[in-house]
Coordinates of C-alpha atoms in Angstrom, one line a residue:
Chain A
M27 CA -9.9 10.8 -16.9
N28 CA -13.4 11.7 -18.1
T29 CA -15.2 14.9 -17.4
K30 CA -18.9 14.9 -17.3
Q31 CA -20.6 18.2 -17.9
E32 CA -23.8 19.0 -16.0
P33 CA -25.4 22.4 -15.6
Q34 CA -23.1 24.6 -13.5
R35 CA -20.7 21.9 -12.3
F36 CA -18.1 19.4 -13.3
V37 CA -17.6 16.0 -11.7
I38 CA -14.1 14.7 -12.1
P39 CA -13.8 11.0 -11.4
I40 CA -10.3 9.9 -10.5
G41 CA -9.3 6.3 -10.2
P42 CA -9.3 3.4 -9.4
Q43 CA -6.4 3.3 -11.8
H44 CA -4.8 6.7 -11.6
P45 CA -1.4 8.2 -12.2
A46 CA -0.7 9.5 -8.7
L47 CA -1.4 6.6 -6.3
K48 CA -0.2 3.1 -6.7
E49 CA -3.4 1.7 -5.1
P50 CA -6.9 1.5 -6.2
G51 CA -9.4 4.0 -4.9
N52 CA -12.0 6.0 -6.6
F53 CA -12.6 9.7 -6.0
Q54 CA -15.2 12.0 -7.4
F55 CA -14.5 15.7 -7.1
T56 CA -17.1 18.2 -8.0
V57 CA -15.4 21.4 -9.1
D58 CA -16.4 24.9 -9.6
G59 CA -13.7 26.2 -12.0
E60 CA -10.5 25.0 -10.2
I61 CA -12.0 24.9 -6.7
V62 CA -13.3 21.6 -5.3
T63 CA -16.8 21.9 -3.9
K64 CA -17.5 18.3 -3.0
A65 CA -15.5 15.2 -2.7
I66 CA -16.7 11.6 -2.5
V67 CA -14.4 8.6 -1.8
R68 CA -15.3 5.1 -3.0
L69 CA -13.5 2.3 -1.5
G70 CA -13.5 -1.5 -1.7
Y71 CA -11.3 -2.1 -4.7
A72 CA -8.8 -3.9 -2.4
H73 CA -11.3 -5.7 -0.3
R74 CA -10.2 -9.3 -0.3
G75 CA -12.1 -10.8 2.7
I76 CA -9.2 -11.3 5.0
E77 CA -11.2 -11.2 8.2
K78 CA -13.3 -14.1 6.9
A79 CA -10.3 -16.0 5.6
A80 CA -8.7 -15.7 9.0
E81 CA -11.6 -17.5 10.6
E82 CA -10.9 -20.5 8.4
R83 CA -7.2 -20.9 9.1
T84 CA -5.4 -21.9 12.2
W85 CA -3.7 -19.4 14.6
I86 CA -0.3 -20.1 13.0
Q87 CA -1.5 -20.0 9.4
D88 CA -3.2 -16.7 10.1
L89 CA 0.1 -15.2 10.9
Y90 CA 1.1 -15.6 7.3
L91 CA -2.2 -14.2 6.1
I92 CA -2.2 -11.2 8.5
E93 CA 1.3 -10.1 7.2
R94 CA -0.4 -9.7 3.8
V95 CA -3.0 -7.2 5.0
C96 CA -0.5 -4.5 4.0
G97 CA 2.8 -4.9 2.4
I98 CA 4.2 -1.6 3.7
C99 CA 3.4 -2.2 7.4
S100 CA 3.4 -6.0 7.4
H101 CA 5.4 -6.3 10.6
I102 CA 3.1 -4.1 12.7
H103 CA 0.0 -6.1 11.6
A104 CA 1.7 -9.4 12.6
L105 CA 2.9 -7.8 15.8
A106 CA -0.6 -6.7 16.8
Y107 CA -2.0 -10.1 16.0
C108 CA 0.7 -11.9 18.0
L109 CA 0.3 -9.6 21.0
A110 CA -3.4 -10.1 21.0
V111 CA -3.2 -13.9 20.7
E112 CA -0.4 -14.0 23.4
Q113 CA -2.7 -11.9 25.6
L114 CA -5.5 -14.5 25.1
A115 CA -3.2 -17.4 25.8
H116 CA -1.6 -15.7 28.8
V117 CA 1.9 -16.1 27.3
E118 CA 4.4 -13.3 27.3
A119 CA 7.2 -13.2 24.8
P120 CA 10.7 -13.0 26.4
P121 CA 12.3 -9.5 26.7
R122 CA 14.8 -10.1 24.0
A123 CA 12.0 -11.0 21.6
Q124 CA 10.0 -7.9 22.5
A125 CA 13.1 -5.7 22.0
I126 CA 13.7 -7.2 18.5
R127 CA 10.0 -6.7 17.7
V128 CA 10.3 -3.1 18.5
L129 CA 13.6 -2.8 16.6
V130 CA 11.9 -4.2 13.4
A131 CA 8.8 -2.1 14.0
E132 CA 11.0 1.1 14.1
L133 CA 13.0 0.0 11.0
E134 CA 9.7 -0.5 9.3
R135 CA 8.6 3.0 10.3
I136 CA 11.8 4.4 8.7
H137 CA 11.2 2.5 5.5
S138 CA 7.5 3.5 5.4
H139 CA 8.2 7.2 6.1
F140 CA 10.9 7.3 3.4
L141 CA 8.5 5.6 1.0
W142 CA 5.8 8.1 1.8
M143 CA 8.2 11.0 1.5
G144 CA 9.2 10.0 -2.0
V145 CA 5.7 9.3 -3.2
S146 CA 4.3 12.6 -1.9
G147 CA 7.3 14.4 -3.4
H148 CA 6.2 12.7 -6.7
E149 CA 2.7 14.1 -6.2
A150 CA 4.1 17.5 -5.8
G151 CA 5.9 17.1 -9.1
F152 CA 9.3 17.0 -7.3
D153 CA 10.6 13.8 -8.9
T154 CA 14.2 14.4 -7.9
F155 CA 13.1 14.2 -4.3
F156 CA 11.2 10.9 -5.0
M157 CA 14.3 9.3 -6.6
Y158 CA 16.7 10.4 -4.0
S159 CA 14.6 9.3 -1.1
W160 CA 13.9 5.9 -2.6
R161 CA 17.6 5.5 -3.3
D162 CA 18.3 6.1 0.4
R163 CA 15.4 3.9 1.4
E164 CA 17.2 0.9 -0.1
R165 CA 19.6 1.2 2.7
V166 CA 17.0 0.4 5.3
M167 CA 15.7 -2.3 3.0
N168 CA 19.1 -3.8 3.1
I169 CA 19.1 -3.8 6.9
L170 CA 15.7 -5.4 7.0
E171 CA 16.7 -8.0 4.5
K172 CA 19.9 -8.8 6.3
L173 CA 18.0 -9.2 9.6
T174 CA 14.9 -11.1 8.4
G175 CA 15.8 -12.5 5.0
N176 CA 12.9 -10.7 3.3
R177 CA 12.6 -7.2 1.8
V178 CA 8.9 -6.7 2.3
N179 CA 7.0 -9.3 4.3
Y180 CA 9.6 -9.9 7.0
S181 CA 8.0 -12.8 8.9
A182 CA 9.8 -11.6 12.0
N183 CA 7.1 -12.6 14.4
V184 CA 6.0 -16.0 15.6
L185 CA 3.4 -16.6 18.2
G186 CA 5.3 -16.2 21.5
G187 CA 8.4 -14.5 20.1
V188 CA 10.5 -13.8 17.1
K189 CA 12.2 -16.0 14.5
F190 CA 15.7 -14.6 14.4
D191 CA 18.5 -13.3 16.6
L192 CA 20.9 -10.5 16.1
D193 CA 24.7 -11.0 15.9
Q194 CA 27.5 -8.5 16.2
E195 CA 27.9 -8.2 12.5
Q196 CA 24.3 -7.3 12.0
I197 CA 24.3 -4.8 14.9
A198 CA 27.3 -3.1 13.3
S199 CA 25.6 -2.9 9.9
I200 CA 22.4 -1.5 11.4
R201 CA 24.5 1.2 13.2
G202 CA 26.2 2.1 9.9
G203 CA 22.9 2.3 8.1
I204 CA 21.2 4.3 10.8
D205 CA 24.1 6.9 10.8
F206 CA 23.7 7.3 7.0
L207 CA 20.0 7.6 7.1
E208 CA 20.1 10.1 10.0
E209 CA 22.3 12.3 7.9
R210 CA 20.1 12.0 4.9
T211 CA 16.9 12.7 7.0
R212 CA 18.5 15.9 8.3
H213 CA 19.1 16.9 4.7
Y214 CA 15.5 16.1 3.7
L215 CA 14.1 18.0 6.7
D216 CA 16.1 21.0 5.4
V217 CA 14.6 20.5 1.9
V218 CA 11.0 20.3 3.0
A219 CA 11.4 23.3 5.4
T220 CA 13.3 25.6 3.1
D221 CA 12.7 24.8 -0.6
F222 CA 10.6 27.6 -1.9
M223 CA 9.0 25.6 -4.7
F224 CA 8.1 22.8 -2.4
L225 CA 6.7 25.1 0.3
Q226 CA 4.3 26.5 -2.2
R227 CA 2.8 23.1 -2.5
T228 CA 2.7 22.4 1.3
R229 CA 2.5 25.6 3.3
G230 CA -1.0 26.5 4.3
I231 CA -2.5 23.7 2.3
G232 CA -5.0 21.3 3.8
V233 CA -5.0 22.9 7.2
M234 CA -6.6 20.8 9.9
S235 CA -7.2 22.5 13.2
R236 CA -6.8 20.6 16.5
A237 CA -10.6 20.6 17.0
Q238 CA -11.2 19.2 13.5
A239 CA -8.6 16.5 14.0
E240 CA -10.3 15.4 17.2
I241 CA -13.8 15.4 15.8
M242 CA -12.8 13.5 12.7
G243 CA -10.8 11.0 14.8
A244 CA -7.5 11.5 13.0
V245 CA -4.7 9.3 14.2
G246 CA -1.0 9.0 13.9
P247 CA 1.3 11.6 12.3
T248 CA -1.7 13.3 10.7
A249 CA -3.2 14.0 14.1
R250 CA 0.1 14.9 15.6
A251 CA 0.7 17.5 12.9
S252 CA -2.5 19.1 14.2
N253 CA -1.2 19.1 17.8
V254 CA -3.2 16.1 19.0
A255 CA -0.9 14.2 21.3
R256 CA -2.0 10.7 20.3
D257 CA 0.5 7.9 20.1
V258 CA -0.1 4.4 21.2
R259 CA 3.6 3.9 21.9
K260 CA 3.2 6.5 24.6
D261 CA -0.4 6.1 25.7
A262 CA -0.5 2.3 26.0
P263 CA 3.0 1.0 25.7
Y264 CA 3.1 -2.5 24.1
A265 CA 6.0 -4.9 23.5
A266 CA 9.2 -3.2 24.7
Y267 CA 8.0 0.4 24.5
K268 CA 7.8 0.5 28.2
E269 CA 11.6 0.0 28.5
Y270 CA 12.3 2.1 25.4
P271 CA 10.0 5.2 25.6
V272 CA 9.6 7.6 22.7
D273 CA 8.8 11.3 22.6
I274 CA 5.8 12.5 20.8
I275 CA 6.5 14.9 18.0
L276 CA 3.9 17.6 17.8
D277 CA 3.2 20.5 15.5
E278 CA 0.5 23.1 15.8
R279 CA 0.2 24.3 12.2
G280 CA -1.8 21.3 10.9
D281 CA -0.9 21.9 7.2
L282 CA 1.0 19.7 4.8
E283 CA 4.3 21.2 5.8
A284 CA 3.6 20.3 9.4
R285 CA 2.8 16.7 8.4
F286 CA 6.1 16.5 6.5
E287 CA 8.0 17.8 9.4
V288 CA 6.3 15.7 12.0
R289 CA 7.0 12.5 10.0
L290 CA 10.7 13.4 9.4
K291 CA 11.2 14.4 13.0
E292 CA 9.7 11.1 14.1
L293 CA 12.4 9.4 12.2
F294 CA 15.0 10.9 14.5
E295 CA 13.1 9.4 17.4
S296 CA 13.2 6.0 15.6
F297 CA 17.0 6.3 15.0
H298 CA 17.5 7.2 18.7
L299 CA 15.3 4.3 19.8
I300 CA 17.1 1.8 17.5
R301 CA 20.5 2.8 18.9
K302 CA 19.2 2.5 22.4
I303 CA 17.9 -1.0 21.7
L304 CA 21.2 -2.1 20.2
D305 CA 23.1 -0.7 23.2
T306 CA 21.0 -2.4 25.8
L307 CA 19.6 -5.5 24.0
P308 CA 18.4 -7.9 26.8
G309 CA 19.7 -11.5 26.6
G310 CA 17.8 -14.7 26.9
E311 CA 15.3 -16.8 25.0
L312 CA 13.7 -15.8 21.7
T313 CA 10.4 -17.6 22.0
A314 CA 8.0 -18.6 24.8
R315 CA 6.1 -21.9 24.5
M316 CA 2.7 -21.3 22.9
P317 CA -0.2 -23.7 23.1
R318 CA -1.7 -24.9 19.9
K319 CA -5.2 -24.1 21.0
V320 CA -5.9 -20.7 22.4
P321 CA -8.3 -20.4 25.4
A322 CA -11.7 -18.9 24.8
G323 CA -12.0 -15.2 25.3
E324 CA -11.7 -11.8 23.7
A325 CA -8.7 -9.6 23.3
V326 CA -8.1 -6.1 21.9
M327 CA -4.7 -4.9 20.9
R328 CA -3.7 -1.4 19.9
V329 CA -0.4 -0.6 18.3
E330 CA 1.1 2.4 16.5
A331 CA 1.6 1.6 12.9
P332 CA 3.6 4.1 10.7
R333 CA 0.3 5.7 9.7
G334 CA -1.3 5.7 13.2
E335 CA -3.3 3.6 15.5
L336 CA -4.0 0.0 14.4
L337 CA -6.5 -2.0 16.3
Y338 CA -7.0 -5.7 16.4
F339 CA -9.9 -7.5 18.0
I340 CA -9.8 -11.3 18.3
R341 CA -12.3 -13.6 19.8
S342 CA -11.4 -17.2 20.4
N343 CA -13.7 -20.1 21.2
G344 CA -11.0 -22.3 22.5
S345 CA -10.3 -24.1 19.2
D346 CA -7.2 -23.9 17.0
K347 CA -8.8 -21.2 14.9
P348 CA -10.0 -17.7 15.7
E349 CA -13.8 -17.2 15.8
R350 CA -13.7 -13.6 14.8
L351 CA -10.9 -11.2 13.8
K352 CA -11.5 -7.5 13.4
I353 CA -9.0 -5.1 12.0
R354 CA -9.3 -1.4 12.1
T355 CA -6.5 0.4 10.3
P356 CA -5.3 4.0 10.6
T357 CA -6.2 5.0 7.0
I358 CA -9.9 4.6 7.4
C359 CA -9.7 7.0 10.4
N360 CA -7.8 9.6 8.4
L361 CA -9.6 9.4 5.2
T362 CA -12.6 11.4 6.4
S363 CA -10.3 14.3 6.9
V364 CA -9.3 14.2 3.2
V365 CA -12.9 14.5 2.1
K366 CA -13.4 17.5 4.4
L367 CA -10.1 19.2 3.8
A368 CA -10.2 19.0 0.0
I369 CA -13.2 21.3 -0.2
G370 CA -12.2 24.8 -1.0
H371 CA -8.8 23.8 -2.4
Q372 CA -7.7 23.8 -6.0
L373 CA -8.0 20.5 -7.7
A374 CA -4.2 20.4 -8.2
D375 CA -3.7 20.4 -4.4
V376 CA -6.0 17.4 -3.8
P377 CA -3.4 14.7 -4.6
M378 CA -1.0 16.3 -2.1
I379 CA -3.8 16.5 0.6
L380 CA -4.5 12.9 -0.1
A381 CA -0.9 11.9 0.1
G382 CA -0.6 14.0 3.3
I383 CA -2.4 11.3 5.3
D384 CA -0.2 8.6 3.8
P385 CA -3.2 6.5 2.6
C386 CA -3.0 2.7 2.4
F387 CA -6.1 1.3 0.7
S388 CA -5.1 -2.3 1.0
C389 CA -5.2 -1.8 4.8
N390 CA -8.5 -0.1 5.0
D391 CA -10.7 -2.1 2.7
R392 CA -12.7 -4.0 5.3
S393 CA -16.4 -4.5 5.2
V394 CA -18.7 -4.4 8.2
Q395 CA -22.2 -5.6 8.6
I396 CA -24.0 -4.1 11.5
R397 CA -27.2 -5.7 12.6
T398 CA -29.0 -5.3 15.9
S399 CA -31.6 -7.7 17.2
N400 CA -34.4 -5.3 17.2
D401 CA -33.6 -3.8 13.8
P402 CA -36.5 -4.4 11.4
D403 CA -34.3 -3.5 8.5
G404 CA -31.8 -6.2 9.3
R405 CA -31.5 -8.3 6.1
M406 CA -28.9 -10.2 4.1
L407 CA -28.0 -8.8 0.7
S408 CA -26.8 -10.9 -2.2
W409 CA -23.8 -9.7 -4.1
D410 CA -25.9 -8.1 -6.9
E411 CA -28.2 -6.4 -4.4
L412 CA -25.3 -5.1 -2.5
R413 CA -23.8 -3.7 -5.7
Q414 CA -27.1 -2.1 -6.6
H415 CA -27.4 -0.7 -3.1
G416 CA -23.9 0.9 -3.5
I417 CA -24.8 2.4 -6.9
D418 CA -28.0 3.9 -5.5
F419 CA -26.2 5.1 -2.4
Y420 CA -23.7 7.1 -4.4
K421 CA -26.4 8.4 -6.8
R422 CA -28.2 9.8 -3.8
L423 CA -24.9 11.4 -2.6
E424 CA -24.3 13.0 -5.9
K425 CA -27.7 14.7 -5.9
Chain B
M29 CA 8.2 -7.1 -57.2
K30 CA 6.9 -9.4 -54.5
S31 CA 10.2 -9.7 -52.8
H32 CA 10.5 -5.9 -52.7
Q33 CA 7.2 -5.8 -50.9
N34 CA 8.3 -8.5 -48.5
F35 CA 11.5 -6.7 -47.9
G36 CA 9.6 -3.5 -47.2
Q37 CA 7.2 -5.3 -44.7
Q38 CA 10.1 -7.0 -43.0
L39 CA 11.9 -3.7 -42.6
L40 CA 8.8 -2.1 -41.2
K41 CA 8.3 -5.0 -38.8
S42 CA 11.8 -4.9 -37.6
L43 CA 11.6 -1.2 -37.1
K44 CA 8.4 -1.6 -35.1
D45 CA 10.0 -4.3 -33.0
W46 CA 13.1 -2.3 -32.4
A47 CA 10.9 0.6 -31.2
R48 CA 8.8 -1.6 -29.0
V49 CA 11.7 -3.4 -27.4
S50 CA 13.8 -0.3 -27.0
S51 CA 11.2 1.8 -25.2
P52 CA 8.3 -0.1 -23.7
W53 CA 5.9 2.0 -21.7
V54 CA 4.4 0.2 -18.8
L55 CA 1.2 0.8 -16.9
H56 CA 0.8 -0.4 -13.4
F57 CA -2.5 -1.5 -12.0
N58 CA -3.1 -2.8 -8.5
T59 CA -6.1 -5.2 -8.5
G60 CA -6.3 -5.4 -4.7
S61 CA -2.8 -6.5 -3.8
C62 CA -1.3 -5.9 -0.4
N63 CA 1.1 -3.2 -1.8
G64 CA 4.1 -5.4 -1.3
C65 CA 4.5 -6.0 -5.0
D66 CA 3.7 -2.4 -5.8
I67 CA 6.4 -1.0 -3.7
E68 CA 8.8 -3.5 -5.2
I69 CA 7.8 -2.3 -8.7
L70 CA 8.4 1.2 -7.7
A71 CA 11.8 0.2 -6.1
T72 CA 12.6 -1.4 -9.5
L73 CA 12.1 2.0 -11.2
T74 CA 14.1 4.0 -8.7
P75 CA 17.9 4.5 -8.8
R76 CA 19.2 1.3 -7.1
Y77 CA 17.6 -1.0 -9.8
D78 CA 16.8 1.7 -12.4
L79 CA 14.6 -0.1 -14.8
E80 CA 14.5 3.0 -16.9
R81 CA 17.9 2.2 -18.3
L82 CA 16.1 -0.4 -20.4
G83 CA 13.9 2.3 -21.8
V84 CA 11.0 1.3 -19.6
K85 CA 8.9 4.3 -18.6
L86 CA 6.0 4.2 -16.1
Q87 CA 3.0 5.6 -17.9
A88 CA -0.2 6.8 -16.3
S89 CA -2.7 6.2 -19.2
P90 CA -3.7 2.8 -20.6
R91 CA -4.0 4.3 -24.0
Q92 CA -0.3 4.9 -24.3
A93 CA 0.9 1.8 -22.6
D94 CA 2.5 -1.3 -24.1
I95 CA 2.9 -3.5 -21.1
L96 CA 0.4 -3.8 -18.2
L97 CA 2.0 -4.7 -14.9
C98 CA -0.6 -6.3 -12.7
T99 CA -0.5 -7.1 -9.1
G100 CA -3.0 -8.6 -6.7
P101 CA -5.5 -11.4 -6.8
V102 CA -8.2 -9.4 -8.7
T103 CA -11.0 -8.4 -6.3
R104 CA -14.5 -8.5 -7.7
Q105 CA -14.8 -4.8 -7.6
A106 CA -11.4 -4.2 -9.4
R107 CA -12.2 -6.9 -12.0
E108 CA -14.3 -4.7 -14.3
R109 CA -11.7 -2.0 -14.3
L110 CA -9.0 -4.4 -15.1
V111 CA -10.9 -5.6 -18.2
R112 CA -11.6 -2.1 -19.2
I113 CA -8.0 -1.0 -18.8
Y114 CA -6.9 -4.0 -20.9
A115 CA -9.4 -3.1 -23.6
Q116 CA -8.2 0.5 -23.7
M117 CA -4.6 -0.5 -24.3
P118 CA -3.6 -0.4 -28.0
E119 CA -2.4 -3.6 -29.8
P120 CA 0.0 -5.3 -29.4
K121 CA -0.3 -5.5 -25.6
Y122 CA 1.4 -7.6 -23.0
V123 CA 0.3 -8.3 -19.5
V124 CA 2.7 -9.3 -16.8
A125 CA 1.3 -10.8 -13.6
I126 CA 3.5 -9.9 -10.7
G127 CA 3.5 -11.8 -7.4
S128 CA 1.9 -15.0 -6.1
C129 CA -1.5 -13.4 -5.8
A130 CA -1.5 -12.2 -9.4
I131 CA -0.6 -15.7 -10.5
S132 CA -3.0 -17.8 -8.5
G133 CA -4.6 -15.8 -5.8
G134 CA -1.7 -16.7 -3.5
V135 CA -2.6 -16.4 0.2
F136 CA -6.0 -15.0 -0.7
R137 CA -7.0 -18.0 -2.9
G138 CA -10.5 -19.0 -2.1
C139 CA -11.5 -15.8 -0.4
Y140 CA -15.1 -14.8 -1.2
N141 CA -14.1 -11.6 -3.0
V142 CA -11.2 -12.5 -5.2
M143 CA -11.0 -14.0 -8.6
D144 CA -7.8 -16.1 -8.0
G145 CA -5.4 -14.5 -10.4
I146 CA -5.1 -12.2 -13.3
D147 CA -5.3 -14.9 -15.9
Q148 CA -8.9 -15.7 -14.8
V149 CA -9.8 -12.3 -16.2
I150 CA -7.4 -11.2 -19.0
P151 CA -4.7 -13.1 -20.9
V152 CA -1.3 -13.0 -19.4
S153 CA 2.0 -13.0 -21.2
A154 CA 4.4 -13.5 -18.3
Y155 CA 4.3 -14.5 -14.7
I156 CA 6.8 -13.3 -12.1
P157 CA 6.5 -15.4 -8.9
G158 CA 7.4 -14.3 -5.4
C159 CA 5.7 -12.8 -2.4
P160 CA 6.7 -10.2 -3.4
P161 CA 9.2 -10.8 -6.2
R162 CA 12.5 -9.1 -5.7
P163 CA 13.2 -6.2 -8.0
E164 CA 15.8 -8.3 -9.8
A165 CA 13.0 -10.8 -10.6
V166 CA 10.8 -8.0 -11.9
I167 CA 13.7 -6.9 -14.2
D168 CA 14.3 -10.5 -15.3
G169 CA 10.6 -11.0 -16.1
L170 CA 10.3 -7.8 -18.1
V171 CA 13.5 -8.6 -20.1
K172 CA 11.9 -12.0 -21.0
V173 CA 8.7 -10.3 -22.1
L174 CA 10.8 -7.9 -24.3
A175 CA 12.7 -10.9 -25.7
S176 CA 9.4 -12.6 -26.6
I177 CA 8.3 -9.6 -28.6
H178 CA 10.9 -10.6 -31.1
S179 CA 9.8 -14.2 -31.3
P180 CA 7.4 -14.8 -34.3
G181 CA 5.0 -17.3 -32.5
H182 CA 3.8 -14.8 -30.0
K183 CA 0.2 -13.9 -30.3
I184 CA -2.4 -12.6 -27.9
P185 CA -5.5 -14.8 -27.7
S186 CA -8.2 -12.3 -28.4
D187 CA -11.0 -14.8 -27.8
I188 CA -10.3 -14.7 -24.1
L189 CA -10.8 -11.0 -24.0
E190 CA -14.1 -11.2 -25.9
G191 CA -15.3 -13.7 -23.3
A192 CA -14.2 -11.4 -20.5
L193 CA -16.3 -8.6 -21.9
D194 CA -19.4 -10.7 -22.6
P195 CA -21.8 -9.9 -19.7
E196 CA -23.3 -13.4 -19.8
K197 CA -19.9 -15.1 -19.4
V198 CA -19.1 -12.6 -16.7
A199 CA -22.0 -13.7 -14.7
A200 CA -21.0 -17.3 -15.1

């Protein structure tokens, strides 16, 4: 970490390789003593050009690519993609497949929240919490591996259904795992709500009011911790969420403590939902027949990823490849709140505020080129020009 | 007299090797990976797999690290940082490319913004395949790197690094 001295102010650059997060992102914090007065986020370190790559692969090959947008929420990306393509092709996956999709999505939410809980415990300097929660997370990883054969990129979805079925032995092992995890979650909820040292790092830190959350377009648990009732599973039920509704967990405090509690309480909803699915798993086929070429048209699909609303837009021109694929991920919506909330806090609280939104940079690094027909400024930039443009842009921001 | 010197040097070398093999400090850098490998690296360090029992410690600063664990296909923006981090590490240094992307670009091979693998940018000592590799595979790979530290033929090709830092070659 370098510190650059200028009259009256310090700029502290953090990243893209930094101790706290496992992902590349660059932050520049201007501090006055210990207090942050300005924050700038620089993204793009994980931009790989997935949207363009997707246009050059067939619908089925894309499925494999889309799972690799994000390793933590791989299932929900593939699910959104499948649902959008199925919507274009007027195919509906059978009820059993939809239920299994929801089951895996909820298991993934459990794994993601446990992962987040550990990492943000680590940010708070509470490494014991990190180690214990990751030990318990292995239990849900075991379940996922037993179900799908993979620990991370599950490949559960195919266009028109799912790849695997559940048998009695698997159902029993899921139930056992869920019981264990529920007990542990109760314990962790107790820790984050009562541990004095931990509360000093979370209570009253990074408070986001309901109005702020709505203006900044926060999504997912970050918004729900500020009392914004926004959950795609409830607002626009997809897959089997119509048959298996969830309750929205809300909190009105809006600080980090609320975000911890909302995410942990959400886990109980997930446990409840998984048990319900296992009790009433519909029978029948696993896949519906899917045409190789998808009819021309446009489709938009919204799903609730562990971090919030995930949006897929797909345009097909009737061939075996998509013409355009657009992904908007929850982190990009929530990241603006970090920049706002960090101001006025101590520098030491910033990693916690950042962790509070559960950022995922590999998800959010998309690039957009906006051009309108009557825009005189519309021009193509070469790579070097684009790079120079970025440098100039941030120099202007710093002034 | 000469044999005494040799003995002294050998003793020093074996002491250094012993220290390096017994407590390697690793640095983790994500060059644009999908997180899959990164969470598996973290899982490797946590109680179920517990890599720390081999003396491995996750370290935040490149200046204190012996082994660089790299994931991701190296995006153009992360590339410069990767070279810089590698240059900041003290000798001797080892680089482990973790995951299919880090080896060849994997599923992102040919994308306009990726370099198709760590070894296109910095020299790599070991490759751990998988998408993502299981924690057991990460442990196995690291153990093999540690074993190679003992072997006398192991040498880091420094000319590749010089090429990577040369702005003219970078443009090409």
